CSV table of C-alpha atoms in Angstrom, one decimal:
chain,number,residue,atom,x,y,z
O,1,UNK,CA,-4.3,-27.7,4.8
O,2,UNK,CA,-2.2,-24.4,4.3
O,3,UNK,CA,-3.2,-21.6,6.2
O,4,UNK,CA,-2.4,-17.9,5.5
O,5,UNK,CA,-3.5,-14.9,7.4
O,6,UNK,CA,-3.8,-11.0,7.6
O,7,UNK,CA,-2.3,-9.7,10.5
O,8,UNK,CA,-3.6,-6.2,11.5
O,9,UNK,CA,-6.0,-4.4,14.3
O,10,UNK,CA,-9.7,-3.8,13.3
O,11,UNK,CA,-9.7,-6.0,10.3
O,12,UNK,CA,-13.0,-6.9,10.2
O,13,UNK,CA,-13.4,-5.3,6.8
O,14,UNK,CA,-10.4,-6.9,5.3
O,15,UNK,CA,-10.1,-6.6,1.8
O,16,UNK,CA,-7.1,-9.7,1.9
O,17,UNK,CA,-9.8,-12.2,3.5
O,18,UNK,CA,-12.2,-11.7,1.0
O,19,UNK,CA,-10.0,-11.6,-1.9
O,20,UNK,CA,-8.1,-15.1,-1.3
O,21,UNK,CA,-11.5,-16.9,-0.7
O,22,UNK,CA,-12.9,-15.9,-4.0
O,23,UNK,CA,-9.6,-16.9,-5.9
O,24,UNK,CA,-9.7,-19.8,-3.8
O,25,UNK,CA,-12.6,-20.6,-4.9
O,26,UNK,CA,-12.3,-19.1,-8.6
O,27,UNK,CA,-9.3,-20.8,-9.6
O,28,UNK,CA,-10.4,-24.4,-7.3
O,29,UNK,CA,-7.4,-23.9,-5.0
O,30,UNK,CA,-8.2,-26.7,-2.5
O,31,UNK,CA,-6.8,-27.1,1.2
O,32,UNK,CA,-6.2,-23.6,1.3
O,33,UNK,CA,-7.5,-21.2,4.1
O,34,UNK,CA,-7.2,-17.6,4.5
O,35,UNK,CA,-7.8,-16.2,7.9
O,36,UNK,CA,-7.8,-13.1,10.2
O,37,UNK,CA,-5.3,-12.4,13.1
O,38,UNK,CA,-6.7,-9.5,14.2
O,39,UNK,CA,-4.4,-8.3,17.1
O,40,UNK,CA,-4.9,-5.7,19.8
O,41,UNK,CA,-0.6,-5.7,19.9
O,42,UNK,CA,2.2,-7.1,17.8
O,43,UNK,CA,3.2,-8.5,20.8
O,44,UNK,CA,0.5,-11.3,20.5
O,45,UNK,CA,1.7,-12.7,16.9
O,46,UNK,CA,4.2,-15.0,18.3
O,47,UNK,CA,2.0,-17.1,19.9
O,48,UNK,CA,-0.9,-17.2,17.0
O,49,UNK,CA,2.2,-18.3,14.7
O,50,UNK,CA,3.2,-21.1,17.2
O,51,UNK,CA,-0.8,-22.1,17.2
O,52,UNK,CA,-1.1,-22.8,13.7
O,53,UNK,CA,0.9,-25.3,12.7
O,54,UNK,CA,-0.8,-25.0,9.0
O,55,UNK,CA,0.6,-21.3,8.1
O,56,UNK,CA,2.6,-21.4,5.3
O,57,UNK,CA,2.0,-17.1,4.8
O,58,UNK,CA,0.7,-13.5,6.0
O,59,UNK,CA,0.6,-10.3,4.8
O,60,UNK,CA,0.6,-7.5,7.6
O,61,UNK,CA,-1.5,-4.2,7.1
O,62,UNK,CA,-2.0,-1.4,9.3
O,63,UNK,CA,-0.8,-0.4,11.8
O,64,UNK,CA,2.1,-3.4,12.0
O,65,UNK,CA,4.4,-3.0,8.8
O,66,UNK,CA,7.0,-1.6,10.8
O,67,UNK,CA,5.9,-2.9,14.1
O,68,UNK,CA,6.4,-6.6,12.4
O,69,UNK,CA,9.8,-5.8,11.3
O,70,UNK,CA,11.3,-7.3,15.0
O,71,UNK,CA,10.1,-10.8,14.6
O,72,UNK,CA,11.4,-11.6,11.4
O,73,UNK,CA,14.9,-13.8,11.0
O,74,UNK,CA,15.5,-12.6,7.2
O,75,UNK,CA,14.3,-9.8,5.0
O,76,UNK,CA,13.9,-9.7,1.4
O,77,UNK,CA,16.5,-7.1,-0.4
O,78,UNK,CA,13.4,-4.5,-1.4
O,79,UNK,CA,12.3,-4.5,2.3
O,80,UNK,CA,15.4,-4.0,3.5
O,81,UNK,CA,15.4,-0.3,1.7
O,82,UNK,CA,12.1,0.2,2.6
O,83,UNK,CA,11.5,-0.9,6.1
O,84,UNK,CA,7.4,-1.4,5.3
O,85,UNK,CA,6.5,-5.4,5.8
O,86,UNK,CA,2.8,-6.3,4.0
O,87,UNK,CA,3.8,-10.2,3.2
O,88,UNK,CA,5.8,-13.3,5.0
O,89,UNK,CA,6.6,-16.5,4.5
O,90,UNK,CA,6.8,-19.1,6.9
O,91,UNK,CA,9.9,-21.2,6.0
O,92,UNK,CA,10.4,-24.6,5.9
O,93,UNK,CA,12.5,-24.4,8.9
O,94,UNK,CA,9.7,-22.8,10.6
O,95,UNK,CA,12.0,-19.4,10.3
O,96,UNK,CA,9.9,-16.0,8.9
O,97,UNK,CA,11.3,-14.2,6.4
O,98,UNK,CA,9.8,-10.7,5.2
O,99,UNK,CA,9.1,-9.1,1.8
O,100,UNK,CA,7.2,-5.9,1.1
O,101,UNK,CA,4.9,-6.5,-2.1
O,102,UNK,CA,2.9,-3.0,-1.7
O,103,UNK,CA,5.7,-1.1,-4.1
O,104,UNK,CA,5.0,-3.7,-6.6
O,105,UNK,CA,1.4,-3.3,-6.8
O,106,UNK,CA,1.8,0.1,-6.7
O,107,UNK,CA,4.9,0.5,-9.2
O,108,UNK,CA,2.5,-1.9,-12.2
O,109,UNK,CA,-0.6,0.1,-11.6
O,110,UNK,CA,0.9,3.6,-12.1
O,111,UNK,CA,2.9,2.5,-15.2
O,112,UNK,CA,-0.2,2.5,-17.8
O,113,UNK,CA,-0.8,6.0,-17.2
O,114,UNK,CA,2.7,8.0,-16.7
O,115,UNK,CA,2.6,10.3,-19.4
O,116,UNK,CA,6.3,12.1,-20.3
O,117,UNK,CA,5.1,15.4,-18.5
O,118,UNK,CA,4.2,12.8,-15.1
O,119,UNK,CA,8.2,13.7,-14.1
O,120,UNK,CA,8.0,14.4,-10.6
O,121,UNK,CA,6.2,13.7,-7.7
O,122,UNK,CA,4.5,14.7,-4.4
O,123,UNK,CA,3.8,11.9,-2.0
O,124,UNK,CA,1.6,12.7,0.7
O,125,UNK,CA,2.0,11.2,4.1
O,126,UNK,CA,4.9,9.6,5.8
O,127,UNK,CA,4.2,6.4,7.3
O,128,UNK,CA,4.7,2.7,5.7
O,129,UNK,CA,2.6,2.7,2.8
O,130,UNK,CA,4.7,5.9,1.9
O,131,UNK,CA,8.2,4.2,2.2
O,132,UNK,CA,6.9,1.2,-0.5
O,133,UNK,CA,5.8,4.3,-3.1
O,134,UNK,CA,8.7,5.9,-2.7
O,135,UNK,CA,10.7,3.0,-3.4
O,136,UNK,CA,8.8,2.2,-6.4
O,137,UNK,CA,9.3,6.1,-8.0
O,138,UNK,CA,12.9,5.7,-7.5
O,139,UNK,CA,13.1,2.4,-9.3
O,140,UNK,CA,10.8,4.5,-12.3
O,141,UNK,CA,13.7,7.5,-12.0
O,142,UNK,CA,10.6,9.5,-10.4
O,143,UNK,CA,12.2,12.0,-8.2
O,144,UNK,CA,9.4,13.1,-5.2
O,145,UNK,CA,9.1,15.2,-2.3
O,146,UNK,CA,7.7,13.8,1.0
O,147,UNK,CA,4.9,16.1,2.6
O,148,UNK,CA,3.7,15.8,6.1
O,149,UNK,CA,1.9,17.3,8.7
O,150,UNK,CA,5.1,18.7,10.1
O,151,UNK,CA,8.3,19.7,8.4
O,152,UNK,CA,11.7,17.7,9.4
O,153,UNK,CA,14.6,16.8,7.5
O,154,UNK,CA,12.9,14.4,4.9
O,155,UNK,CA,9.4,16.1,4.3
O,156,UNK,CA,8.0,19.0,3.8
O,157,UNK,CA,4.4,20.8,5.3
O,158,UNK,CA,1.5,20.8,3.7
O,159,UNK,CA,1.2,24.5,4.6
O,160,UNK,CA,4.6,24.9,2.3
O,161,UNK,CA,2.9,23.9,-0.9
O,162,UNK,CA,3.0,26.9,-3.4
O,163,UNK,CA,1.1,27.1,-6.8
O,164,UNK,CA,4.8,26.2,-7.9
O,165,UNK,CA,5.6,23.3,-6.2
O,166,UNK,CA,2.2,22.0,-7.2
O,167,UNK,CA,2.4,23.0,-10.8
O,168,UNK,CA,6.1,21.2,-11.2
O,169,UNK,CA,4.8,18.2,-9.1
O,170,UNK,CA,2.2,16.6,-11.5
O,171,UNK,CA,2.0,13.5,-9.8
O,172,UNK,CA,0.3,13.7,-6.2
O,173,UNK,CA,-0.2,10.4,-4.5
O,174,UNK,CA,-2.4,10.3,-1.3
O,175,UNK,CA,-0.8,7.1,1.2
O,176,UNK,CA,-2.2,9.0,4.3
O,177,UNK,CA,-5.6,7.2,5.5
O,178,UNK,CA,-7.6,10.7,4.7
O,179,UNK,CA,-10.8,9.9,3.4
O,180,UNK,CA,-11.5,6.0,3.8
O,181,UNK,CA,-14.8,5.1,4.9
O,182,UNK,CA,-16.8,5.4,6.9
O,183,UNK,CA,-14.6,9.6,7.0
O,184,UNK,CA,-15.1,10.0,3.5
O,185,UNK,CA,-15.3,13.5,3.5
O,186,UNK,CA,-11.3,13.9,5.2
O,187,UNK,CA,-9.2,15.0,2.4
O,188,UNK,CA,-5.2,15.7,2.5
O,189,UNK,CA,-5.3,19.5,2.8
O,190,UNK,CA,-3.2,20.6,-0.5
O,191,UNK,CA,-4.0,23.6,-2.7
O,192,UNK,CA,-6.6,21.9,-4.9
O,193,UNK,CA,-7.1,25.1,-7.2
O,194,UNK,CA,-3.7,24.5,-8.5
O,195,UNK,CA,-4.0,21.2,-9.6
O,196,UNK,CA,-4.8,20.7,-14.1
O,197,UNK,CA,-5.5,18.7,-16.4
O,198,UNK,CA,-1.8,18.0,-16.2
O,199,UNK,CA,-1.7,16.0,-12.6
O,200,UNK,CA,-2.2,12.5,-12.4
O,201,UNK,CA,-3.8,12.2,-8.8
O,202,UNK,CA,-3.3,8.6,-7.2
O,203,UNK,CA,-4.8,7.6,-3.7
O,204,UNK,CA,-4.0,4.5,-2.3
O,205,UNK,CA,-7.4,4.3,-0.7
O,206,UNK,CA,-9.8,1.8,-2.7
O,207,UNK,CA,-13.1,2.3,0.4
O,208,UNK,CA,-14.8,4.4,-1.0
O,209,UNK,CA,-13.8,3.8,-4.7
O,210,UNK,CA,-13.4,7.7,-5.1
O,211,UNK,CA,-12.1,9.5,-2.6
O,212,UNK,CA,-12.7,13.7,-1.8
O,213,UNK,CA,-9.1,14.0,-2.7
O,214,UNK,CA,-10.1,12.3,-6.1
O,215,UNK,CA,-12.9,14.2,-6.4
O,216,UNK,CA,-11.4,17.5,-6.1
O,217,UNK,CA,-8.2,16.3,-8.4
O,218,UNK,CA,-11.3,15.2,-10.8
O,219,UNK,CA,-13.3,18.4,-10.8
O,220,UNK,CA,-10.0,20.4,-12.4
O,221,UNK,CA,-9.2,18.3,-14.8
O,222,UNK,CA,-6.9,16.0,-13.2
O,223,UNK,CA,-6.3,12.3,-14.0
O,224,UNK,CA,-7.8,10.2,-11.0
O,225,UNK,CA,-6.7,6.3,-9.6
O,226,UNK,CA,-7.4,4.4,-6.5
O,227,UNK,CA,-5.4,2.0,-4.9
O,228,UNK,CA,-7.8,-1.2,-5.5
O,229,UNK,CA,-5.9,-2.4,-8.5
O,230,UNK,CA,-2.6,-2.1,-6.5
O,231,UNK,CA,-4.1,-4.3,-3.9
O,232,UNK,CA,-4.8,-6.8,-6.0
O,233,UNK,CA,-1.5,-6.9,-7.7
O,234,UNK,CA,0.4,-6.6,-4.4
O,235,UNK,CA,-1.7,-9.3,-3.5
O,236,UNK,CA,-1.1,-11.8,-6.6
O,237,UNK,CA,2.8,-10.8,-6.2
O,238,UNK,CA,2.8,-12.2,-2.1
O,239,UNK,CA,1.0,-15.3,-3.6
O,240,UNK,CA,3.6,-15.9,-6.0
O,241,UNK,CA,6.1,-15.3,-3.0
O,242,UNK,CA,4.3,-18.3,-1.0
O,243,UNK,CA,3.9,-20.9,-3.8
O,244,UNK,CA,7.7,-20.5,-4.9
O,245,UNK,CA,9.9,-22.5,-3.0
């Protein structure tokens, strides 16, 4: 048996669970097992590693893709610049060794639909999920500005957005948690009435399948995505991660 596992707090609603079993089961994978560790504190991983003697993989979601980053003997080259861990492999010599497969899945679900004008971007929110789409926009030559609650040296507020940097910016990408179920009326707080037909809007959130941000982006014209085909590509690239030896 080969066990993998989703390591996160409050994962009951896992997206990862659910989608391993039904390719399990699709593509009649056999001895194969995909469970929960759903984990108060990253603290406690250590010891749920050491108890399964079957895990061969994990990927890591919120809130431990930095957290995770301690406990790891070697890191791939693409987490190394991003410092956001979603998948690991347990190596042969029992050693983990870290890769971050979220810029991937994001990077081949934006492609199909960058138009020439799609030449600069505004990424919304600052945490993990943020680090993996900026990395991917820099390996597209996308330049982007960071926005966040509060300014600092890297990002600016979303109280600084003017009808020009919104205009030049036609790529928005929400990576903040604003709007997931069951808060589905939480939106970032950009200028909306600036946003055309122009603006690709992409939100990482896939729960509920259109967000308010999408909404609003939709209701001026904008091009809308969610983030469910990025999870399943981000999650096809960490199985390719732990079948290759």
């Amino acid at each position: 048996m080969k066990t993998f596992a989703l390591v996160g707090r409050n994962i009951s609603y896992s997206f990862s669970r659910r989608y391993f079993a039904e390719k399990f089961a699709k593509e009649q994978i056999t001895n194969c097992e995909y469970i929960n560790f759903d984990i108060p504190s990253i603290e406690e991983l250590p010891a749920l590693i050491a108890a399964t003697p079957t895990l061969v993989g994990m990927n890591v979601t919120i809130p431990y893709k930095e957290a995770v980053l301690s406990l790891l003997d070697q890191q791939d080259e693409a987490l190394i610049a991003i410092k956001a861990c979603n998948t690991i492999k347990v190596l042969s010599t029992g050693k983990l060794k870290g890769y971050n497969t979220d810029y991937i899945g994001f990077r081949d679900s934006l492609v199909p639909h960058l138009k020439p004008h799609h030449h600069s971007a505004l990424i919304l929110g600052t945490g993990g999920a943020s680090k993996a789409v900026a990395f991917a926009l820099s390996q597209l030559g996308i330049p982007y500005q960071l926005v966040s609650r509060e300014a600092s040296s890297t990002a600016i507020s979303y109280t600084e957005l003017t009808k020009e940097i919104i205009t030049y910016h036609s790529l928005i990408i929400n990576t903040t948690p604003l709007g997931t179920s069951p808060n589905v009326e939480a939106f970032p707080l950009i200028p909306y009435q600036w946003i055309t037909r122009e603006h690709l809007l992409y939100d990482l959130i896939y729960n509920p399948e259109k967000t308010a941000f999408l909404a609003k982006g939709e209701a001026q014209g904008a091009t809308i995505l969610n983030g469910y085909l990025m999870l399943v590509l981000q999650a096809e690239a960490a199985w390719k991660i732990w079948k290759d030896d």
